[in-house]
Coordinates of C-alpha atoms in Angstrom, one line a residue:
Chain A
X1 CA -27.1 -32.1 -27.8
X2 CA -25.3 -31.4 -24.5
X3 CA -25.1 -28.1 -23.8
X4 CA -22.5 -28.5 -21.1
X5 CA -19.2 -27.3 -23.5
X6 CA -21.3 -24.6 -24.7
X7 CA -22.2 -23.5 -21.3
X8 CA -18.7 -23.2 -20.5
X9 CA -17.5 -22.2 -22.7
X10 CA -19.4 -19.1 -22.5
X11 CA -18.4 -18.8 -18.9
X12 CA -14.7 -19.2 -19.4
X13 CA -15.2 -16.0 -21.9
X14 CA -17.4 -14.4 -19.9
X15 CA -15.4 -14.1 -16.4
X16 CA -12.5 -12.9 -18.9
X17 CA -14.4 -9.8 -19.3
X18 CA -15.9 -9.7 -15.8
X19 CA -11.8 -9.7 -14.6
X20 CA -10.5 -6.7 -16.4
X21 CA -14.2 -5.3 -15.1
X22 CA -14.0 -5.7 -11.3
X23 CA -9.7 -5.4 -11.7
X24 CA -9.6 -1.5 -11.5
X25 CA -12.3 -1.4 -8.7
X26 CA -10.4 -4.0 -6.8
X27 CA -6.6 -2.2 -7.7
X28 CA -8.4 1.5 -6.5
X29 CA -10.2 -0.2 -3.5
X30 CA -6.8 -2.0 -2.1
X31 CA -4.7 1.1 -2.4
X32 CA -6.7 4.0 -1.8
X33 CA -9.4 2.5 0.7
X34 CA -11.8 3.7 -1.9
X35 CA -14.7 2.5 -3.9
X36 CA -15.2 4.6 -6.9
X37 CA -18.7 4.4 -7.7
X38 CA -18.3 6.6 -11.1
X39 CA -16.0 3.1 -12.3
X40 CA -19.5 2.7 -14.6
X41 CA -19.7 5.4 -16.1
X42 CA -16.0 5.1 -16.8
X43 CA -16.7 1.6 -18.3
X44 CA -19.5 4.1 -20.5
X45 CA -17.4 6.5 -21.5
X46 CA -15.3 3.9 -23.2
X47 CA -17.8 2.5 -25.0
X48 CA -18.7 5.7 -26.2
X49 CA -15.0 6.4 -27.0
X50 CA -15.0 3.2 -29.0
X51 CA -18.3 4.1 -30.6
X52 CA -17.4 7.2 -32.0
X53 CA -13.7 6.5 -32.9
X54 CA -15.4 3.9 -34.9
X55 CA -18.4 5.5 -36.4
X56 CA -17.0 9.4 -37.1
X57 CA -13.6 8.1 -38.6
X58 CA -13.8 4.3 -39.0
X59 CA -11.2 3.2 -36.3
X60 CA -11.5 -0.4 -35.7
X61 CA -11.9 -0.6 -31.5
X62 CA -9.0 -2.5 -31.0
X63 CA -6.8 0.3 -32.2
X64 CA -8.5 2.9 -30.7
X65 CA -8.1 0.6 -27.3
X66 CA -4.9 2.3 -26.4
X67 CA -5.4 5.7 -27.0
X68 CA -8.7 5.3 -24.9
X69 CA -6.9 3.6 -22.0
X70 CA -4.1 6.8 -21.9
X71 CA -7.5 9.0 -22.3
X72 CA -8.7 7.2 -19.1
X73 CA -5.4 7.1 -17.2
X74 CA -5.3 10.9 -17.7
X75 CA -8.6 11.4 -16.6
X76 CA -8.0 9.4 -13.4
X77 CA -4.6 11.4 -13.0
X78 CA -7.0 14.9 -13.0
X79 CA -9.8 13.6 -11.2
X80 CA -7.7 11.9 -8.3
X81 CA -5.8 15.5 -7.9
X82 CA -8.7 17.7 -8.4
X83 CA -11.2 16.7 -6.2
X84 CA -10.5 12.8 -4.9
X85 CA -7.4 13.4 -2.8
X86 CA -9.5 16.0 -0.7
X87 CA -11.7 13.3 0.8
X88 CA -8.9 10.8 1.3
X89 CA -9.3 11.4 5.2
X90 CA -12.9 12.0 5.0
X91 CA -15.8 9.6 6.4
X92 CA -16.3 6.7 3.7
X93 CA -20.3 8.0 3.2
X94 CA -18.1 11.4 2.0
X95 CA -16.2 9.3 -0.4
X96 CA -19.4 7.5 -1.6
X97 CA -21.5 10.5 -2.3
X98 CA -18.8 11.8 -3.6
X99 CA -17.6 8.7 -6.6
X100 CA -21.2 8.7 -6.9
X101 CA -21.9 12.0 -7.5
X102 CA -19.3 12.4 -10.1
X103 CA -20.7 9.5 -11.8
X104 CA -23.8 10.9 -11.9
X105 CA -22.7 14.0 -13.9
X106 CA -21.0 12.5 -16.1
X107 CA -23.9 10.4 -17.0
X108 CA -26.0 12.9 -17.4
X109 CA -23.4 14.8 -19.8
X110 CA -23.5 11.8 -21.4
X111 CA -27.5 12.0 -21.7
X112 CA -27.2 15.4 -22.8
X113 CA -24.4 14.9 -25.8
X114 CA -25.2 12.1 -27.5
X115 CA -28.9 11.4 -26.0
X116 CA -30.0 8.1 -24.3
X117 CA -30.0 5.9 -27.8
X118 CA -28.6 2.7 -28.0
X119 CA -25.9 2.6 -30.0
X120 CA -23.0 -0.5 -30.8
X121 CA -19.7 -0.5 -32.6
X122 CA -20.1 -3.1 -35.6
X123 CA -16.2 -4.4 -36.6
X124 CA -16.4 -7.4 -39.1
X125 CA -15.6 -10.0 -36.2
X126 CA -18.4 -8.4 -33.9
X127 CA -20.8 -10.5 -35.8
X128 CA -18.8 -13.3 -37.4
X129 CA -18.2 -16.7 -35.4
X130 CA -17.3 -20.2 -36.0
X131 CA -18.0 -23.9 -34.8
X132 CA -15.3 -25.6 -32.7
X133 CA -16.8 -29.3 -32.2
X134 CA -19.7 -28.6 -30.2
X135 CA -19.7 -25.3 -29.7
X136 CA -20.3 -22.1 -31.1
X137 CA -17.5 -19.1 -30.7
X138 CA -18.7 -15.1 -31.2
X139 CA -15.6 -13.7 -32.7
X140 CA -16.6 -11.1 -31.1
X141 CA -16.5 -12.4 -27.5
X142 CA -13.3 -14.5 -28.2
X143 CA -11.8 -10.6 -29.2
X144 CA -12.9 -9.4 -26.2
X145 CA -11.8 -12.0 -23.8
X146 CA -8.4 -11.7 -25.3
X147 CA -8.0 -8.5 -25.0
X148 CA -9.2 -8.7 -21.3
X149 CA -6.3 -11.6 -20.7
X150 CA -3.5 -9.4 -22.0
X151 CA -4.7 -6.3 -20.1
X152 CA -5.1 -7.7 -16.9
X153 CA -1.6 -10.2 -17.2
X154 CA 0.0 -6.8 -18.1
X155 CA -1.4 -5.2 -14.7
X156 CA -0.1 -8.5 -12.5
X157 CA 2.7 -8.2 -14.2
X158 CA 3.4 -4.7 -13.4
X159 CA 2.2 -5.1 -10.1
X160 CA 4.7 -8.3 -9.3
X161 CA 7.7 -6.9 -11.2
X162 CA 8.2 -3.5 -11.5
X163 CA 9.3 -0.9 -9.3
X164 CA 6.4 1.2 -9.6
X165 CA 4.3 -1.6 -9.1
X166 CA 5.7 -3.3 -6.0
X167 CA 5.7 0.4 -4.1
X168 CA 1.7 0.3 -5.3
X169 CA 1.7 -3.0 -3.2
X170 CA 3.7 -1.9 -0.4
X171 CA 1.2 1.1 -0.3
X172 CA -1.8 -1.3 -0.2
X173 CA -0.6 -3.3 2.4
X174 CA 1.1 -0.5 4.8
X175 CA 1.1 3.1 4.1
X176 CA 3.2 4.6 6.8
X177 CA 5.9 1.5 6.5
X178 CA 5.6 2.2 2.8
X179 CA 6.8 6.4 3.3
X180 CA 9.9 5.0 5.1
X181 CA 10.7 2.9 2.1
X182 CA 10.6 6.4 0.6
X183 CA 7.4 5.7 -1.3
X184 CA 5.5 8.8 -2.3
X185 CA 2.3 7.9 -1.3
X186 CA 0.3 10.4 -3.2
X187 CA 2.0 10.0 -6.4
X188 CA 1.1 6.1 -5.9
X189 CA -2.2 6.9 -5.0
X190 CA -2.9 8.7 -8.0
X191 CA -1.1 6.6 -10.5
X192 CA -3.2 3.5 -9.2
X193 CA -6.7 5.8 -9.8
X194 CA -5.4 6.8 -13.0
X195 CA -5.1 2.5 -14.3
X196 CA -8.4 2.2 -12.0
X197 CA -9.9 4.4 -14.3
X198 CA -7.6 3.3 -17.5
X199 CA -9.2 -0.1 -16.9
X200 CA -12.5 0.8 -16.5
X201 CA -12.5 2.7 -19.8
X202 CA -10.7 -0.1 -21.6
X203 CA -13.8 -2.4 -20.5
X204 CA -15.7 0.0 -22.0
X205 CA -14.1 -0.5 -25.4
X206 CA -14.0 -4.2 -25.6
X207 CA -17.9 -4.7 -24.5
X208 CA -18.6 -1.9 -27.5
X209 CA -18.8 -4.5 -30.0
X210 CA -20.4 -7.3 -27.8
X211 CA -23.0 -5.0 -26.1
X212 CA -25.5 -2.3 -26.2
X213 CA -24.3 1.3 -25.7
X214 CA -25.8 3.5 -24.0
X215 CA -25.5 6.2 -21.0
X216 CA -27.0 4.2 -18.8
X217 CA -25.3 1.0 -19.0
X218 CA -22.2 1.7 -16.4
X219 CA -24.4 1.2 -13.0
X220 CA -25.2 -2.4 -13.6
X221 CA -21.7 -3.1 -14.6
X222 CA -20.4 -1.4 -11.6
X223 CA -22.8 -3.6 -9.0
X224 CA -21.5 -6.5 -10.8
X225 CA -17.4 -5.5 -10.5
X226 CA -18.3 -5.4 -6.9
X227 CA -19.8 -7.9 -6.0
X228 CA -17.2 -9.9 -7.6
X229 CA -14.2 -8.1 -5.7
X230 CA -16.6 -8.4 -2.0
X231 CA -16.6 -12.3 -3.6
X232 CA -13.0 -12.6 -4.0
X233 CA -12.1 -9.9 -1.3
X234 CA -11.8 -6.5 -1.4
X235 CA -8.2 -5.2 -2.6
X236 CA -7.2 -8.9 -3.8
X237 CA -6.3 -9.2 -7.3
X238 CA -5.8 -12.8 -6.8
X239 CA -9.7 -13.1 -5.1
X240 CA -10.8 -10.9 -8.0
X241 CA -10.2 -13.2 -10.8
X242 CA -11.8 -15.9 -8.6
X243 CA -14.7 -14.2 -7.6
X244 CA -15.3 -12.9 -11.5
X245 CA -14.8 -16.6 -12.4
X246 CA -17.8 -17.5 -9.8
X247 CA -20.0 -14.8 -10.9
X248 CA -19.4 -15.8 -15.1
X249 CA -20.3 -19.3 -14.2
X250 CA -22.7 -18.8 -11.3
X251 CA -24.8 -16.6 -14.4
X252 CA -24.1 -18.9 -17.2
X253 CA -24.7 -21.9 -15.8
X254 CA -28.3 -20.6 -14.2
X255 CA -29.1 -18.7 -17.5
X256 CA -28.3 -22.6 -19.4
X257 CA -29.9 -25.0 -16.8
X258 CA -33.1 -23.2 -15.1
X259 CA -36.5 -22.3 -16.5
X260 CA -36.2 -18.6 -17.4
X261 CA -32.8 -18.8 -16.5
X262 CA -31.6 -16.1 -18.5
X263 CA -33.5 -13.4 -16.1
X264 CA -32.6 -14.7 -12.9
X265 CA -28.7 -14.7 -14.3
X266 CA -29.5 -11.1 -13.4
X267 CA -29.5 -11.9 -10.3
X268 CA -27.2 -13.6 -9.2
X269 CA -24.7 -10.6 -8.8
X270 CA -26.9 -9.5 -5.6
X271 CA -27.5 -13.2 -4.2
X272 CA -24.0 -13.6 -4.3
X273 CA -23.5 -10.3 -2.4
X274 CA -26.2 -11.2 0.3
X275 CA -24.6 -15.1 0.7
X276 CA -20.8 -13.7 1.0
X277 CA -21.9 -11.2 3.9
X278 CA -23.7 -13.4 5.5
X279 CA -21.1 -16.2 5.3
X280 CA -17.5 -14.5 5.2
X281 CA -17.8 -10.6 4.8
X282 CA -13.9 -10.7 4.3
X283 CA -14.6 -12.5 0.9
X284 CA -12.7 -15.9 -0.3
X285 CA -9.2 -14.0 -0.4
X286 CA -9.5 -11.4 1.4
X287 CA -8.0 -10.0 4.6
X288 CA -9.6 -8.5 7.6
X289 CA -9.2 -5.0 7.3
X290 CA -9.3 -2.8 9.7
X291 CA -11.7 0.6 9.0
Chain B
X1 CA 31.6 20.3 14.2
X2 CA 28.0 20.5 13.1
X3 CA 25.8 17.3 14.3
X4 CA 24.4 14.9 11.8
X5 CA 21.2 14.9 13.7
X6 CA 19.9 17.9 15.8
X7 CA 16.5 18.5 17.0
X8 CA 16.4 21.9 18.9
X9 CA 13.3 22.6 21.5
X10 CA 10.7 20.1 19.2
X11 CA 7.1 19.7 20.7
X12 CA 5.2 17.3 18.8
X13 CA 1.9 15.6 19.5
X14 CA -1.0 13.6 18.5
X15 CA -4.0 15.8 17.6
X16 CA -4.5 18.1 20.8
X17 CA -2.2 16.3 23.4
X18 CA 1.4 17.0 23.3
X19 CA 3.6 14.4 23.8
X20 CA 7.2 15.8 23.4
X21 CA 7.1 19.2 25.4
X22 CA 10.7 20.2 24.7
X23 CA 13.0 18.2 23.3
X24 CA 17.2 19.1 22.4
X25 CA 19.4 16.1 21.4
X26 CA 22.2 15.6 19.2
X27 CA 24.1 13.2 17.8
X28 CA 28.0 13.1 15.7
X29 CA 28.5 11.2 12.8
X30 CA 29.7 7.8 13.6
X31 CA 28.1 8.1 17.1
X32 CA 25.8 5.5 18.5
X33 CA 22.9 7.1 20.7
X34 CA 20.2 5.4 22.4
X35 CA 17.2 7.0 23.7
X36 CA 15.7 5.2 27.2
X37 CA 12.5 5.9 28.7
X38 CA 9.7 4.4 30.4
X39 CA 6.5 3.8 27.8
X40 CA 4.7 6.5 26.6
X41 CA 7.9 8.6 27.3
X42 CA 8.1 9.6 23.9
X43 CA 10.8 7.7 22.1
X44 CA 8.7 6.8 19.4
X45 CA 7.3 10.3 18.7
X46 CA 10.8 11.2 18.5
X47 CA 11.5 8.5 15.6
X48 CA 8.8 9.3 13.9
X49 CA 9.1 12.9 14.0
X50 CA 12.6 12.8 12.4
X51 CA 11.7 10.3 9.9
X52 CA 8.9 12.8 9.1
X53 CA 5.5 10.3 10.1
X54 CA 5.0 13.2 12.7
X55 CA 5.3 17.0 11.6
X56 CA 6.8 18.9 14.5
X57 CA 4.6 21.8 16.6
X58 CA 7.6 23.4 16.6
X59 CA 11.7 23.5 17.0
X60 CA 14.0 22.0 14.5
X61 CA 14.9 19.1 13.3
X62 CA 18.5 19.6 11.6
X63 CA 20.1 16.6 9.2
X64 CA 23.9 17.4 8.5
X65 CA 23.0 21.3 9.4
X66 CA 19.8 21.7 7.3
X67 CA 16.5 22.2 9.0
X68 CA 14.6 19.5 7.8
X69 CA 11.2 19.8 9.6
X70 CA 9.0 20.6 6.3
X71 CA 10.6 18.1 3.8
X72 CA 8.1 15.0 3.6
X73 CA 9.4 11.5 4.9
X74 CA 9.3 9.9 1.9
X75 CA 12.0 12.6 0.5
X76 CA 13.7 12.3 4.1
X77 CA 14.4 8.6 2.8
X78 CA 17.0 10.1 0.1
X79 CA 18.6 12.1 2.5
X80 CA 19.5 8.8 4.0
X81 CA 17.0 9.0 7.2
X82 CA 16.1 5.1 7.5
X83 CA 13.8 3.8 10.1
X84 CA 13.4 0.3 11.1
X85 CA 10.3 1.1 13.5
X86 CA 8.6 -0.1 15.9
X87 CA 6.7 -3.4 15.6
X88 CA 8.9 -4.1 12.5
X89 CA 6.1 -3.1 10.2
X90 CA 7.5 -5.9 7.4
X91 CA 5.2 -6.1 4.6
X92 CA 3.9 -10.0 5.4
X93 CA 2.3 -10.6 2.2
X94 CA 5.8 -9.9 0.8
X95 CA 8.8 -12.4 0.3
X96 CA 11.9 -11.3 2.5
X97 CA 13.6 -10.5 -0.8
X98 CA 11.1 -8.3 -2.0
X99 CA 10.9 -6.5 1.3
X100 CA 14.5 -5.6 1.1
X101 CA 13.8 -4.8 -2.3
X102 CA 11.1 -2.1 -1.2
X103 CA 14.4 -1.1 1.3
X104 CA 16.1 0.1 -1.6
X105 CA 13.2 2.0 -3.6
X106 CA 14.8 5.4 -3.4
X107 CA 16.6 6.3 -6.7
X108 CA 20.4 6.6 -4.6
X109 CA 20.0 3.1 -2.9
X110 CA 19.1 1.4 -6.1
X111 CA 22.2 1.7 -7.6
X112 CA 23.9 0.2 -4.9
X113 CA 21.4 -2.7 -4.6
X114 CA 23.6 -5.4 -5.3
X115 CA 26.5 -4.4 -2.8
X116 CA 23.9 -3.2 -0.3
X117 CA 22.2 -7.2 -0.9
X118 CA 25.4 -8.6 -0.3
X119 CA 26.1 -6.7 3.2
X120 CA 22.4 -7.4 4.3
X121 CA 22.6 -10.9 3.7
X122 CA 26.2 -11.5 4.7
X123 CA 24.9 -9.6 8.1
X124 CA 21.7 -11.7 8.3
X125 CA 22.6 -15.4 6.7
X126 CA 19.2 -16.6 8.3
X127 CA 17.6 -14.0 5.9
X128 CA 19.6 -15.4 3.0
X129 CA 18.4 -18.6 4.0
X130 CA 14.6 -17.5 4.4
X131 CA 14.8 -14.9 1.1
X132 CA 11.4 -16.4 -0.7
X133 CA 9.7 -17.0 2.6
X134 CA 6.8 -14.7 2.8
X135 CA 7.9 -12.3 5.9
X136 CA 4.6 -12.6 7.9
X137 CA 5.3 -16.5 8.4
X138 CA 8.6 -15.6 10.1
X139 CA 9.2 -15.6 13.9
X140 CA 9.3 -12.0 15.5
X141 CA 13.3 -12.5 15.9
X142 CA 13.5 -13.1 12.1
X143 CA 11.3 -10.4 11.2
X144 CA 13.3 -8.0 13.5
X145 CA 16.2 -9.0 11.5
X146 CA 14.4 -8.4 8.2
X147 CA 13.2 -4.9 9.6
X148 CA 17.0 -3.5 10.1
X149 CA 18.3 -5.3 6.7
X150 CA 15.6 -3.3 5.1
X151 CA 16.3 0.0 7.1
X152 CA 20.0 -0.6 5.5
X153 CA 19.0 -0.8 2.6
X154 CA 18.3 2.1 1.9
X155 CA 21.8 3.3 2.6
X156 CA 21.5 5.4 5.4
X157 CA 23.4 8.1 6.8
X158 CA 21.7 7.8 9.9
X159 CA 19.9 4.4 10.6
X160 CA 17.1 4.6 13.0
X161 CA 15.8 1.4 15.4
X162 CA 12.8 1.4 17.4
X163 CA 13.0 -1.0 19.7
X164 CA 14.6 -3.5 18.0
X165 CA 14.0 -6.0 21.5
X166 CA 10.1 -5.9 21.7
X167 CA 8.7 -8.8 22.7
X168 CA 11.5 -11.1 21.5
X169 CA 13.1 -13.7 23.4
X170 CA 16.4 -12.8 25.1
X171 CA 18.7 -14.8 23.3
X172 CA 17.3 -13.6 20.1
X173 CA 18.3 -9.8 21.7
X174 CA 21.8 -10.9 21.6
X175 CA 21.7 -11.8 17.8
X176 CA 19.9 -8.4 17.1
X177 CA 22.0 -6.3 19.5
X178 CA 25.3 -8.6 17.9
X179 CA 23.9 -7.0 14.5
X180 CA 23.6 -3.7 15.6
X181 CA 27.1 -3.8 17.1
X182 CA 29.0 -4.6 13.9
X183 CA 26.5 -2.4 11.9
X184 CA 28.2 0.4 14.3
X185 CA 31.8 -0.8 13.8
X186 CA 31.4 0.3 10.4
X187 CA 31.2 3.7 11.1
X188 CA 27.5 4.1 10.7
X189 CA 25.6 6.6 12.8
X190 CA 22.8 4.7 14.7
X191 CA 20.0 6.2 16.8
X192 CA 18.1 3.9 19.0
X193 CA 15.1 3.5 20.9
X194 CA 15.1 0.9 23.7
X195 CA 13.0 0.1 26.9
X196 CA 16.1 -2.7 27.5
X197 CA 18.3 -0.2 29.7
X198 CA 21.0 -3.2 29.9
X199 CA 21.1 -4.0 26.2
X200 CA 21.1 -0.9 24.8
X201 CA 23.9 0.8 27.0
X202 CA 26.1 -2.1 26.5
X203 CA 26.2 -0.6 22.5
X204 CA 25.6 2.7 23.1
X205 CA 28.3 5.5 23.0
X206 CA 25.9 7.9 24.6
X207 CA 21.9 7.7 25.8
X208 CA 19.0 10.6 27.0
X209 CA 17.2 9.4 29.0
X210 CA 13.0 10.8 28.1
X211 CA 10.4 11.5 30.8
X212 CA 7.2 12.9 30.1
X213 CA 8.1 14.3 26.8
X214 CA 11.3 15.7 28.0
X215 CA 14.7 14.8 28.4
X216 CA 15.4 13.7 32.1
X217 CA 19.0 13.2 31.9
X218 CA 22.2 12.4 29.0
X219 CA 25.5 11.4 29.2
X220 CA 27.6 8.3 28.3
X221 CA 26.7 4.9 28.5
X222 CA 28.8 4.5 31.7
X223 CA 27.7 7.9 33.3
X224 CA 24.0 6.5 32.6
X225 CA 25.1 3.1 34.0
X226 CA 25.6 4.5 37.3
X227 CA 22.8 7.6 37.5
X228 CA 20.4 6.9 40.3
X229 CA 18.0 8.2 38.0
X230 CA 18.4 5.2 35.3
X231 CA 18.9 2.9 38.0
X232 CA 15.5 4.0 39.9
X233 CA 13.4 4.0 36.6
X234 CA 14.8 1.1 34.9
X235 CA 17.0 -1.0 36.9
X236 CA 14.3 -2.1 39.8
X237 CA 14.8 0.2 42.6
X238 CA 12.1 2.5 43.8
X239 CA 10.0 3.4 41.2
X240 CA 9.8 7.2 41.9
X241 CA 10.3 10.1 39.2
X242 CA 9.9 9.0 36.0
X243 CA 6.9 5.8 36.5
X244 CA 4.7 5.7 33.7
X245 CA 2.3 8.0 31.2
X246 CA 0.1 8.4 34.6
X247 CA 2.7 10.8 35.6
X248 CA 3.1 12.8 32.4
X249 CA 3.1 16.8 32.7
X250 CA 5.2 16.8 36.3
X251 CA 8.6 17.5 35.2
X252 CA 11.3 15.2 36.5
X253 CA 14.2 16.2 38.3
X254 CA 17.0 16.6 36.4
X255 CA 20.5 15.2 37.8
X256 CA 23.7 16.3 37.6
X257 CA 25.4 13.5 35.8

């Protein structure tokens, strides 16, 4: 049997997920000059969300999926005014330690409250899946690539069309120009950390019923989301979807066609890194940028 | 009558070096000001420190009689403080349309959008022409254009432009300057910034003329016309008082005029 349709099949699903993944560190990134290294554990904390929602009171993941993305918004919205806006000026090794160190804590919180068992959310169509022609679809992953699709149309769309969204733009691509549109910068600044975050967590929810939970789980999602947006180019939601589509077939296809494939799919996320920095550190989309 | 625009003694700078010592201008409603001076003068510091990029050492700023040196720029923008400044600053990734979009952000200019549309565009057909172009493809001319039909708007009460000549070529000047003057006819107060002496006191009601962060002489554009100061500085004769940033912290003669 060929297992070419399969193989992309697979793909096509995965890089759905690997958009809305690498969306929020790309949407943070391109309008605060920022890389929030705690965007795993926001990614965890969703899939915990998801996971207790469902298993203390039987709410099906998809319903809890907007509650949890306000919840994340909101804690964006705090987090941006308590303690991110202070470094906004600061060195970028400032800004690292400190992402980083507020993902620590709140992985080890995480540790602390509901230990480091695996856990997954179990709705009916996380296991169920059916045969189209040659190939074999997880409910479960078509869910969650649908939900990915809506989430991150929603954010282009917002971005393109609305007020709000086209100041968030103008911020990106010129701060001081944008203030004598009569932007307020900081309010953008922390409205695009608060759907950073909003996204991050709703990743969290849709990968609850496809993988494992635990509190661990965020820091290899977040290496992945960035190398996908320093593949596409930082602060480029266009390069974005492109470089999650290249890392979702760049992993599938290996894991498919090579001996052992599945562990060096693993990978791939840090050759990919290694090859665009050597090759064109601006990434496929992206613009110089000035630090 | 109180002046629309006032700044009383400001001293502004960049981090620790000062770059306006002492600076007093005003300027009416309906009047058309330009501010000359060599580079590094201080023009844009002044532009920027009324549209609120630059907080002020100290002195005033006063819009229509209220002291507006601690309101931020982006709620200057309401008040109807609009800068087109310098090196256009478009947003290139942006369509013209949307950029003049962004002009109109502020919640009093969006309810005007559509007239405020039809006066940009009827001002600037090549704009209308060009309105899906991304603005970074555009000539400099073009994006000069787009630059003051987004400073408009925003509706402003006082419409600021930065050197609205830089680098273009000088036919282009003509179509900017033949903008600018019937922007001014209707009635709009207009502060400029220009390193074109020629240009900008043929539109000008009134100039100052800035040296080393300090206003070197004022008057009308005829009065200036004629100053041997303006004519040594700007119009080719001896370079002597007011030369370059080299010279900053003498203070310049200032002329009767």
């Amino acid at each position: 049997m060929d297992i070419f349709p399969q193989a992309f099949s697979d793909a096509i699903l995965l890089a759905g997920l690997y958009t809305l993944m690498a969306v929020g560190l790309s949407l943070g990134f391109g309008v605060l000059r920022i890389i929030n290294f705690a965007q795993g554990e926001m990614i965890m904390l969703g899939a915990y969300g998801a996971f207790w929602l469902f298993t203390l009171m039987g709410v099906d993941p998809l319903i809890s999926l907007p509650l949890l993305v306000v919840a994340g918004f909101a804690l964006g919205w705090v987090l941006f005014h308590g303690v991110v806006a202070k470094v906004l000026d600061a060195p970028h090794i400032n800004q690292i330690l400190l992402t980083f160190g507020i993902g620590l804590a709140i992985q080890h919180v995480a540790i602390i409250l509901w230990t480091g068992n695996a856990r997954s959310t179990t709705p009916d169509y996380a296991t169920t899946s059916s045969v189209v022609g040659d190939v074999l679809l997880v409910h479960g992953r078509v869910t969650a690539f649908a939900a990915a699709v809506v989430m991150v149309a929603a954010l282009i769309a917002w971005l393109q069309w609305s007020e709000t969204g086209r100041a968030t733009r103008a911020v990106a691509e010129n701060r001081s120009a944008a203030v004598l549109m009569g932007i307020d910068v900081n309010r953008i600044y922390a409205l695009s950390f608060g759907v950073s975050c909003a996204l991050s967590v709703a990743t969290g929810v849709v990968v609850s019923f496809i993988l494992t939970i635990t509190p661990f789980m965020g820091f290899p999602m977040l290496v992945k989301a960035i190398a996908i947006v320093i593949l596409g180019g930082l602060g480029s939601i266009a390069g974005t979807v492109l470089g999650a589509f290249a890392l979702a077939f760049a992993e599938t296809f290996v894991s498919y066609y090579l001996p052992e494939g599945s562990g060096w799919a693993e990978g791939i996320a840090f050759v990919l890194i290694i090859g665009i920095l050597l090759v064109r550190p601006r990434g496929i989309l992206g613009q110089a940028v000035e630090t | 009558m109180t002046a629309l625009l006032e700044l009383a003694n400001l001293r502004v700078g960049y981090g620790q070096s000062v770059v306006l010592q002492d600076v007093s201008l005003e300027l009416h409603q309906g009047e058309i000001v330009c501010l000359l001076g060599a580079n590094g003068a201080g023009k844009t510091t002044t532009t920027r420190a009324v549209s609120g990029l630059l907080a002020p050492w100290s002195g005033e700023i006063r819009f229509a009689g209220e002291n507006i040196a601690s309101i931020p720029a982006h709620k200057r923008v309401e008040l109807g403080i609009c800068l087109s400044p310098e090196g256009r600053q478009v947003f290139p990734n942006f369509s013209v349309h949307e950029n003049l979009l962004l002009g109109s952000y502020s919640k009093k200019a969006r309810q005007r959008r559509a007239e405020m549309f039809d006066e940009v565009y009827g001002l600037f057909p090549r704009l209308a022409e060009r309105r899906t172009q991304k603005a970074g493809l555009m000539s400099g001319g073009e994006q000069q254009m787009l630059a003051i039909g987004r400073a408009l708007m925003g509706c402003p009460r006082l419409l600021m432009l930065d050197e609205p000549s830089l680098g273009l070529a000088p036919k282009i000047i003509l179509d900017v300057y033949e903008a600018v003057a019937t922007i001014a006819k209707r009635g709009l107060s207009i502060l400029f910034v220009e390193q074109n002496v020629q240009a900008a006191l043929l539109v000008a009601h009134r100039g100052y003329v800035l040296a080393n962060g300090q206003i070197a002489a004022a008057g009308t554009s005829a009065e200036l016309q004629n100053s041997t100061l303006v004519q040594e500085a700007f119009l080719g004769k001896k370079p002597s008082l007011l030369a370059t940033d080299g010279a900053r912290g003498h203070s310049a003669a200032v002329p009767a005029i």
